[in-house]
Amino acid sequence: MGGESEVDIMSIEVKDVMGRVAIAVLESASFAEIVAAMKRFAVGAVTVIDVERRPVGVVSEDDLLLKEADPVRHSVTIFESRKQRQEHHKAAAVTAAHLMTAPAITVTPGTLVRDAARLMHARRIKQLPVIDPATGRIVGTLHQRDVLSIFARPADELKAEVQAVLTEPERFSVDVDGGVVTISGEAGTRSQVIALTKAVRAIEGVIDVVCEVTVSEDDLDLVIVPPLL
């Protein structure tokens, strides 16, 4: 498709696709109340807010499952890692303030959907609280399904188009996950890798490109600035 469609996709903001329901619980919410909220809205996580409705953390299903998955939560030892101690602490917790993972990762209504999608992929999360940039208060929730409604091309179709722009596709491996394209293999020069990444990034439906291609030759000039005397 032409450049106009690509510009349209890139300019879509979170406010255009986000859910207007702010799925959140107070810091004082009990374990049972959190589970009830997740069940009611069919979500895998809820935002934890303070009394001013500002996000301070998130409680996910994984956080709640620690209650059952941690058989030794009452026998913490000095030999445990920091992560293990945090998990034991969560397993013994009974309120959102102690169960949550903090700080909350947020976006604003004006955040580009493409940028929000990259954030979700990088942090391996499926929803983001949307906050008012002026007050910091939660105003909605952006779900992964909202993002994928924009970048909804099938992975196989996207992969085929990526391979089509590769001059020597047999030298590369292509993987597509949620619109994020990962390319590995070997190229002749660094400039070829840069051109390849730019071409793939321009394909409609590609959220981001992770380039793991190695090069035989760095053909880009390196300018060394002498120190000031």
PDB file of C-alpha atoms in Angstrom, residues 12-221:
ATOM      1  CA  ILE A  12      -3.182   6.669  15.524  1.00  0.00           C
ATOM      2  CA  GLU A  13      -3.097   7.495  19.222  1.00  0.00           C
ATOM      3  CA  VAL A  14      -4.063   5.518  22.310  1.00  0.00           C
ATOM      4  CA  LYS A  15      -7.211   7.656  22.767  1.00  0.00           C
ATOM      5  CA  ASP A  16      -8.514   6.343  19.421  1.00  0.00           C
ATOM      6  CA  VAL A  17      -8.584   2.687  20.508  1.00  0.00           C
ATOM      7  CA  MET A  18      -8.403   2.508  24.318  1.00  0.00           C
ATOM      8  CA  GLY A  19     -11.106   1.217  26.592  1.00  0.00           C
ATOM      9  CA  ARG A  20     -12.863   3.969  28.533  1.00  0.00           C
ATOM     10  CA  VAL A  21     -13.335   1.735  31.573  1.00  0.00           C
ATOM     11  CA  ALA A  22     -10.498   2.133  34.064  1.00  0.00           C
ATOM     12  CA  ILE A  23      -9.990  -1.360  35.456  1.00  0.00           C
ATOM     13  CA  ALA A  24      -8.458  -0.618  38.831  1.00  0.00           C
ATOM     14  CA  VAL A  25      -8.559  -1.400  42.546  1.00  0.00           C
ATOM     15  CA  LEU A  26      -7.456   0.611  45.558  1.00  0.00           C
ATOM     16  CA  GLU A  27      -4.270  -0.253  47.435  1.00  0.00           C
ATOM     17  CA  SER A  28      -6.418  -1.584  50.274  1.00  0.00           C
ATOM     18  CA  ALA A  29      -8.310  -4.052  48.042  1.00  0.00           C
ATOM     19  CA  SER A  30      -8.299  -7.610  49.339  1.00  0.00           C
ATOM     20  CA  PHE A  31      -7.197 -10.726  47.494  1.00  0.00           C
ATOM     21  CA  ALA A  32     -10.844 -11.711  46.955  1.00  0.00           C
ATOM     22  CA  GLU A  33     -11.769  -8.259  45.628  1.00  0.00           C
ATOM     23  CA  ILE A  34      -8.912  -8.378  43.116  1.00  0.00           C
ATOM     24  CA  VAL A  35      -9.966 -11.804  41.874  1.00  0.00           C
ATOM     25  CA  ALA A  36     -13.565 -10.599  41.564  1.00  0.00           C
ATOM     26  CA  ALA A  37     -12.476  -7.577  39.488  1.00  0.00           C
ATOM     27  CA  MET A  38     -10.420  -9.753  37.147  1.00  0.00           C
ATOM     28  CA  LYS A  39     -13.337 -12.136  36.698  1.00  0.00           C
ATOM     29  CA  ARG A  40     -15.889  -9.360  36.137  1.00  0.00           C
ATOM     30  CA  PHE A  41     -13.885  -7.663  33.392  1.00  0.00           C
ATOM     31  CA  ALA A  42     -12.238 -10.843  32.031  1.00  0.00           C
ATOM     32  CA  VAL A  43      -8.708  -9.470  32.388  1.00  0.00           C
ATOM     33  CA  GLY A  44      -5.434 -10.952  33.572  1.00  0.00           C
ATOM     34  CA  ALA A  45      -4.331  -7.919  35.566  1.00  0.00           C
ATOM     35  CA  VAL A  46      -5.711  -4.860  37.347  1.00  0.00           C
ATOM     36  CA  THR A  47      -4.150  -1.485  38.023  1.00  0.00           C
ATOM     37  CA  VAL A  48      -3.663  -0.480  41.654  1.00  0.00           C
ATOM     38  CA  ILE A  49      -4.459   3.168  42.360  1.00  0.00           C
ATOM     39  CA  ASP A  50      -4.048   5.487  45.318  1.00  0.00           C
ATOM     40  CA  VAL A  51      -6.853   7.593  46.781  1.00  0.00           C
ATOM     41  CA  GLU A  52      -6.222  10.246  44.102  1.00  0.00           C
ATOM     42  CA  ARG A  53      -6.838   7.646  41.343  1.00  0.00           C
ATOM     43  CA  ARG A  54      -3.177   7.663  40.311  1.00  0.00           C
ATOM     44  CA  PRO A  55      -1.690   4.277  39.294  1.00  0.00           C
ATOM     45  CA  VAL A  56       0.962   3.001  41.694  1.00  0.00           C
ATOM     46  CA  GLY A  57       1.309  -0.601  40.516  1.00  0.00           C
ATOM     47  CA  VAL A  58      -0.308  -3.604  38.862  1.00  0.00           C
ATOM     48  CA  VAL A  59      -1.511  -6.947  40.206  1.00  0.00           C
ATOM     49  CA  SER A  60      -1.438  -9.754  37.645  1.00  0.00           C
ATOM     50  CA  GLU A  61      -2.646 -13.339  37.691  1.00  0.00           C
ATOM     51  CA  ASP A  62       0.978 -14.392  38.194  1.00  0.00           C
ATOM     52  CA  ASP A  63       1.136 -12.326  41.385  1.00  0.00           C
ATOM     53  CA  LEU A  64      -1.989 -14.023  42.708  1.00  0.00           C
ATOM     54  CA  LEU A  65      -0.836 -17.513  41.743  1.00  0.00           C
ATOM     55  CA  LEU A  66       2.188 -17.132  44.015  1.00  0.00           C
ATOM     56  CA  LYS A  67      -0.215 -17.785  46.906  1.00  0.00           C
ATOM     57  CA  GLU A  68      -0.558 -21.362  45.654  1.00  0.00           C
ATOM     58  CA  ALA A  69       2.770 -21.817  43.877  1.00  0.00           C
ATOM     59  CA  ASP A  70       5.000 -20.858  46.812  1.00  0.00           C
ATOM     60  CA  PRO A  71       5.008 -23.828  49.210  1.00  0.00           C
ATOM     61  CA  VAL A  72       7.743 -22.365  51.452  1.00  0.00           C
ATOM     62  CA  ARG A  73       6.520 -18.803  51.698  1.00  0.00           C
ATOM     63  CA  HIS A  74       6.828 -18.853  55.486  1.00  0.00           C
ATOM     64  CA  SER A  75      10.437 -20.058  55.572  1.00  0.00           C
ATOM     65  CA  VAL A  76      12.510 -17.272  54.085  1.00  0.00           C
ATOM     66  CA  THR A  77      16.297 -17.768  54.421  1.00  0.00           C
ATOM     67  CA  ILE A  78      19.304 -15.469  54.123  1.00  0.00           C
ATOM     68  CA  PHE A  79      20.475 -17.402  51.067  1.00  0.00           C
ATOM     69  CA  GLU A  80      17.566 -16.332  48.877  1.00  0.00           C
ATOM     70  CA  SER A  81      17.903 -13.867  46.043  1.00  0.00           C
ATOM     71  CA  ARG A  82      16.162 -10.504  46.102  1.00  0.00           C
ATOM     72  CA  LYS A  83      13.612 -11.785  43.571  1.00  0.00           C
ATOM     73  CA  GLN A  84      12.849 -14.841  45.711  1.00  0.00           C
ATOM     74  CA  ARG A  85      12.350 -12.674  48.804  1.00  0.00           C
ATOM     75  CA  GLN A  86       9.963 -10.432  46.842  1.00  0.00           C
ATOM     76  CA  GLU A  87       7.994 -13.478  45.695  1.00  0.00           C
ATOM     77  CA  HIS A  88       7.724 -14.803  49.248  1.00  0.00           C
ATOM     78  CA  HIS A  89       6.552 -11.381  50.396  1.00  0.00           C
ATOM     79  CA  LYS A  90       3.857 -11.332  47.712  1.00  0.00           C
ATOM     80  CA  ALA A  91       2.804 -14.882  48.538  1.00  0.00           C
ATOM     81  CA  ALA A  92       2.130 -13.861  52.124  1.00  0.00           C
ATOM     82  CA  ALA A  93       0.354 -10.633  51.137  1.00  0.00           C
ATOM     83  CA  VAL A  94      -3.383 -10.088  51.472  1.00  0.00           C
ATOM     84  CA  THR A  95      -3.873  -6.605  49.957  1.00  0.00           C
ATOM     85  CA  ALA A  96      -3.176  -5.016  46.593  1.00  0.00           C
ATOM     86  CA  ALA A  97      -0.506  -2.736  48.057  1.00  0.00           C
ATOM     87  CA  HIS A  98       1.627  -5.757  48.927  1.00  0.00           C
ATOM     88  CA  LEU A  99       0.665  -8.018  46.021  1.00  0.00           C
ATOM     89  CA  MET A 100       1.331  -5.479  43.284  1.00  0.00           C
ATOM     90  CA  THR A 101       4.335  -5.043  41.045  1.00  0.00           C
ATOM     91  CA  ALA A 102       5.488  -1.423  41.128  1.00  0.00           C
ATOM     92  CA  PRO A 103       5.781   1.078  39.641  1.00  0.00           C
ATOM     93  CA  ALA A 104       2.909   0.996  37.180  1.00  0.00           C
ATOM     94  CA  ILE A 105       3.881   1.249  33.516  1.00  0.00           C
ATOM     95  CA  THR A 106       1.524   3.785  31.928  1.00  0.00           C
ATOM     96  CA  VAL A 107       0.714   5.620  28.710  1.00  0.00           C
ATOM     97  CA  THR A 108      -1.289   8.774  27.981  1.00  0.00           C
ATOM     98  CA  PRO A 109      -4.174   9.265  25.529  1.00  0.00           C
ATOM     99  CA  GLY A 110      -1.727  11.029  23.208  1.00  0.00           C
ATOM    100  CA  THR A 111       0.790   8.176  23.092  1.00  0.00           C
ATOM    101  CA  LEU A 112       1.105   6.689  19.614  1.00  0.00           C
ATOM    102  CA  VAL A 113      -0.385   3.203  19.395  1.00  0.00           C
ATOM    103  CA  ARG A 114       2.819   2.031  17.709  1.00  0.00           C
ATOM    104  CA  ASP A 115       4.848   3.198  20.725  1.00  0.00           C
ATOM    105  CA  ALA A 116       2.425   1.566  23.159  1.00  0.00           C
ATOM    106  CA  ALA A 117       2.690  -1.687  21.210  1.00  0.00           C
ATOM    107  CA  ARG A 118       6.480  -1.607  21.444  1.00  0.00           C
ATOM    108  CA  LEU A 119       6.236  -1.007  25.193  1.00  0.00           C
ATOM    109  CA  MET A 120       3.895  -3.958  25.630  1.00  0.00           C
ATOM    110  CA  HIS A 121       6.202  -6.212  23.657  1.00  0.00           C
ATOM    111  CA  ALA A 122       9.346  -5.099  25.480  1.00  0.00           C
ATOM    112  CA  ARG A 123       7.788  -5.493  28.948  1.00  0.00           C
ATOM    113  CA  ARG A 124       5.757  -8.618  28.073  1.00  0.00           C
ATOM    114  CA  ILE A 125       2.507  -7.110  29.328  1.00  0.00           C
ATOM    115  CA  LYS A 126      -0.976  -7.285  27.845  1.00  0.00           C
ATOM    116  CA  GLN A 127      -2.558  -4.095  29.142  1.00  0.00           C
ATOM    117  CA  LEU A 128      -1.540  -0.588  30.149  1.00  0.00           C
ATOM    118  CA  PRO A 129      -3.313   1.949  32.353  1.00  0.00           C
ATOM    119  CA  VAL A 130      -3.951   5.218  30.516  1.00  0.00           C
ATOM    120  CA  ILE A 131      -3.404   8.344  32.583  1.00  0.00           C
ATOM    121  CA  ASP A 132      -4.240  12.009  32.226  1.00  0.00           C
ATOM    122  CA  PRO A 133      -0.854  13.697  31.589  1.00  0.00           C
ATOM    123  CA  ALA A 134      -1.817  16.703  33.701  1.00  0.00           C
ATOM    124  CA  THR A 135      -3.144  14.976  36.823  1.00  0.00           C
ATOM    125  CA  GLY A 136      -1.638  11.494  36.589  1.00  0.00           C
ATOM    126  CA  ARG A 137      -5.083  10.002  37.227  1.00  0.00           C
ATOM    127  CA  ILE A 138      -6.210   6.872  35.426  1.00  0.00           C
ATOM    128  CA  VAL A 139      -8.716   7.530  32.631  1.00  0.00           C
ATOM    129  CA  GLY A 140      -8.879   4.180  30.849  1.00  0.00           C
ATOM    130  CA  THR A 141      -7.105   0.963  29.923  1.00  0.00           C
ATOM    131  CA  LEU A 142      -5.302  -0.043  26.752  1.00  0.00           C
ATOM    132  CA  HIS A 143      -5.481  -3.773  26.063  1.00  0.00           C
ATOM    133  CA  GLN A 144      -3.327  -5.802  23.729  1.00  0.00           C
ATOM    134  CA  ARG A 145      -6.419  -6.602  21.672  1.00  0.00           C
ATOM    135  CA  ASP A 146      -6.970  -2.847  21.146  1.00  0.00           C
ATOM    136  CA  VAL A 147      -3.467  -2.525  19.738  1.00  0.00           C
ATOM    137  CA  LEU A 148      -3.701  -5.622  17.572  1.00  0.00           C
ATOM    138  CA  SER A 149      -6.904  -4.324  16.022  1.00  0.00           C
ATOM    139  CA  ILE A 150      -4.662  -1.786  14.272  1.00  0.00           C
ATOM    140  CA  PHE A 151      -1.835  -4.177  13.488  1.00  0.00           C
ATOM    141  CA  ALA A 152      -4.038  -7.128  12.628  1.00  0.00           C
ATOM    142  CA  ARG A 153      -2.189  -8.675   9.692  1.00  0.00           C
ATOM    143  CA  PRO A 154      -1.717 -12.459  10.068  1.00  0.00           C
ATOM    144  CA  ALA A 155       1.804 -13.421  11.118  1.00  0.00           C
ATOM    145  CA  ASP A 156       2.294 -15.716   8.117  1.00  0.00           C
ATOM    146  CA  GLU A 157       1.280 -12.964   5.714  1.00  0.00           C
ATOM    147  CA  LEU A 158       3.585 -10.466   7.381  1.00  0.00           C
ATOM    148  CA  LYS A 159       6.461 -12.952   7.401  1.00  0.00           C
ATOM    149  CA  ALA A 160       6.045 -13.613   3.675  1.00  0.00           C
ATOM    150  CA  GLU A 161       6.199  -9.898   2.900  1.00  0.00           C
ATOM    151  CA  VAL A 162       9.306  -9.475   5.044  1.00  0.00           C
ATOM    152  CA  GLN A 163      11.016 -12.339   3.231  1.00  0.00           C
ATOM    153  CA  ALA A 164      10.063 -10.734  -0.069  1.00  0.00           C
ATOM    154  CA  VAL A 165      12.165  -7.645   0.677  1.00  0.00           C
ATOM    155  CA  LEU A 166      15.226  -9.731   1.549  1.00  0.00           C
ATOM    156  CA  THR A 167      17.645  -9.913  -1.375  1.00  0.00           C
ATOM    157  CA  GLU A 168      18.947 -13.296  -0.186  1.00  0.00           C
ATOM    158  CA  PRO A 169      16.160 -14.716   2.027  1.00  0.00           C
ATOM    159  CA  GLU A 170      17.941 -18.058   2.442  1.00  0.00           C
ATOM    160  CA  ARG A 171      20.612 -16.293   4.529  1.00  0.00           C
ATOM    161  CA  PHE A 172      18.160 -15.017   7.103  1.00  0.00           C
ATOM    162  CA  SER A 173      15.714 -16.328   9.666  1.00  0.00           C
ATOM    163  CA  VAL A 174      12.497 -14.356  10.193  1.00  0.00           C
ATOM    164  CA  ASP A 175      10.183 -14.593  13.206  1.00  0.00           C
ATOM    165  CA  VAL A 176       6.988 -12.588  13.735  1.00  0.00           C
ATOM    166  CA  ASP A 177       5.422 -12.165  17.173  1.00  0.00           C
ATOM    167  CA  GLY A 178       2.565  -9.710  17.655  1.00  0.00           C
ATOM    168  CA  GLY A 179       3.737  -7.538  14.773  1.00  0.00           C
ATOM    169  CA  VAL A 180       7.334  -7.430  16.038  1.00  0.00           C
ATOM    170  CA  VAL A 181       9.720  -8.864  13.444  1.00  0.00           C
ATOM    171  CA  THR A 182      12.967 -10.499  14.538  1.00  0.00           C
ATOM    172  CA  ILE A 183      15.591 -11.084  11.848  1.00  0.00           C
ATOM    173  CA  SER A 184      18.749 -13.135  12.379  1.00  0.00           C
ATOM    174  CA  GLY A 185      21.477 -14.309  10.044  1.00  0.00           C
ATOM    175  CA  GLU A 186      24.564 -12.803   8.421  1.00  0.00           C
ATOM    176  CA  ALA A 187      25.024  -9.928   5.982  1.00  0.00           C
ATOM    177  CA  GLY A 188      28.045  -8.619   4.131  1.00  0.00           C
ATOM    178  CA  THR A 189      28.140  -5.082   5.464  1.00  0.00           C
ATOM    179  CA  ARG A 190      26.669  -2.937   8.212  1.00  0.00           C
ATOM    180  CA  SER A 191      25.084  -0.566   5.687  1.00  0.00           C
ATOM    181  CA  GLN A 192      23.178  -3.505   4.179  1.00  0.00           C
ATOM    182  CA  VAL A 193      21.757  -4.334   7.609  1.00  0.00           C
ATOM    183  CA  ILE A 194      20.652  -0.742   8.138  1.00  0.00           C
ATOM    184  CA  ALA A 195      18.930  -0.675   4.731  1.00  0.00           C
ATOM    185  CA  LEU A 196      17.296  -4.037   5.421  1.00  0.00           C
ATOM    186  CA  THR A 197      15.950  -2.911   8.805  1.00  0.00           C
ATOM    187  CA  LYS A 198      14.561   0.290   7.286  1.00  0.00           C
ATOM    188  CA  ALA A 199      12.805  -1.633   4.497  1.00  0.00           C
ATOM    189  CA  VAL A 200      11.203  -4.092   6.934  1.00  0.00           C
ATOM    190  CA  ARG A 201      10.137  -1.337   9.319  1.00  0.00           C
ATOM    191  CA  ALA A 202       8.289   0.368   6.437  1.00  0.00           C
ATOM    192  CA  ILE A 203       6.067  -2.672   5.816  1.00  0.00           C
ATOM    193  CA  GLU A 204       2.477  -2.017   6.860  1.00  0.00           C
ATOM    194  CA  GLY A 205       1.634  -3.893  10.038  1.00  0.00           C
ATOM    195  CA  VAL A 206       5.197  -4.086  11.383  1.00  0.00           C
ATOM    196  CA  ILE A 207       5.300  -2.655  14.897  1.00  0.00           C
ATOM    197  CA  ASP A 208       9.016  -2.945  15.432  1.00  0.00           C
ATOM    198  CA  VAL A 209      12.111  -4.700  14.113  1.00  0.00           C
ATOM    199  CA  VAL A 210      14.595  -6.590  16.269  1.00  0.00           C
ATOM    200  CA  CYS A 211      17.726  -7.040  14.158  1.00  0.00           C
ATOM    201  CA  GLU A 212      20.087  -9.801  15.278  1.00  0.00           C
ATOM    202  CA  VAL A 213      21.988  -9.933  11.983  1.00  0.00           C
ATOM    203  CA  THR A 214      25.776 -10.124  12.188  1.00  0.00           C
ATOM    204  CA  VAL A 215      28.056  -8.495   9.600  1.00  0.00           C
ATOM    205  CA  SER A 216      31.334  -9.477   7.966  1.00  0.00           C
ATOM    206  CA  GLU A 217      32.444  -5.898   7.356  1.00  0.00           C
ATOM    207  CA  ASP A 218      31.667  -2.548   8.941  1.00  0.00           C
ATOM    208  CA  ASP A 219      31.695  -0.245   5.915  1.00  0.00           C
ATOM    209  CA  LEU A 220      30.491   2.869   7.722  1.00  0.00           C
ATOM    210  CA  ASP A 221      33.024   5.590   8.363  1.00  0.00           C
TER     211      ASP A 221
END
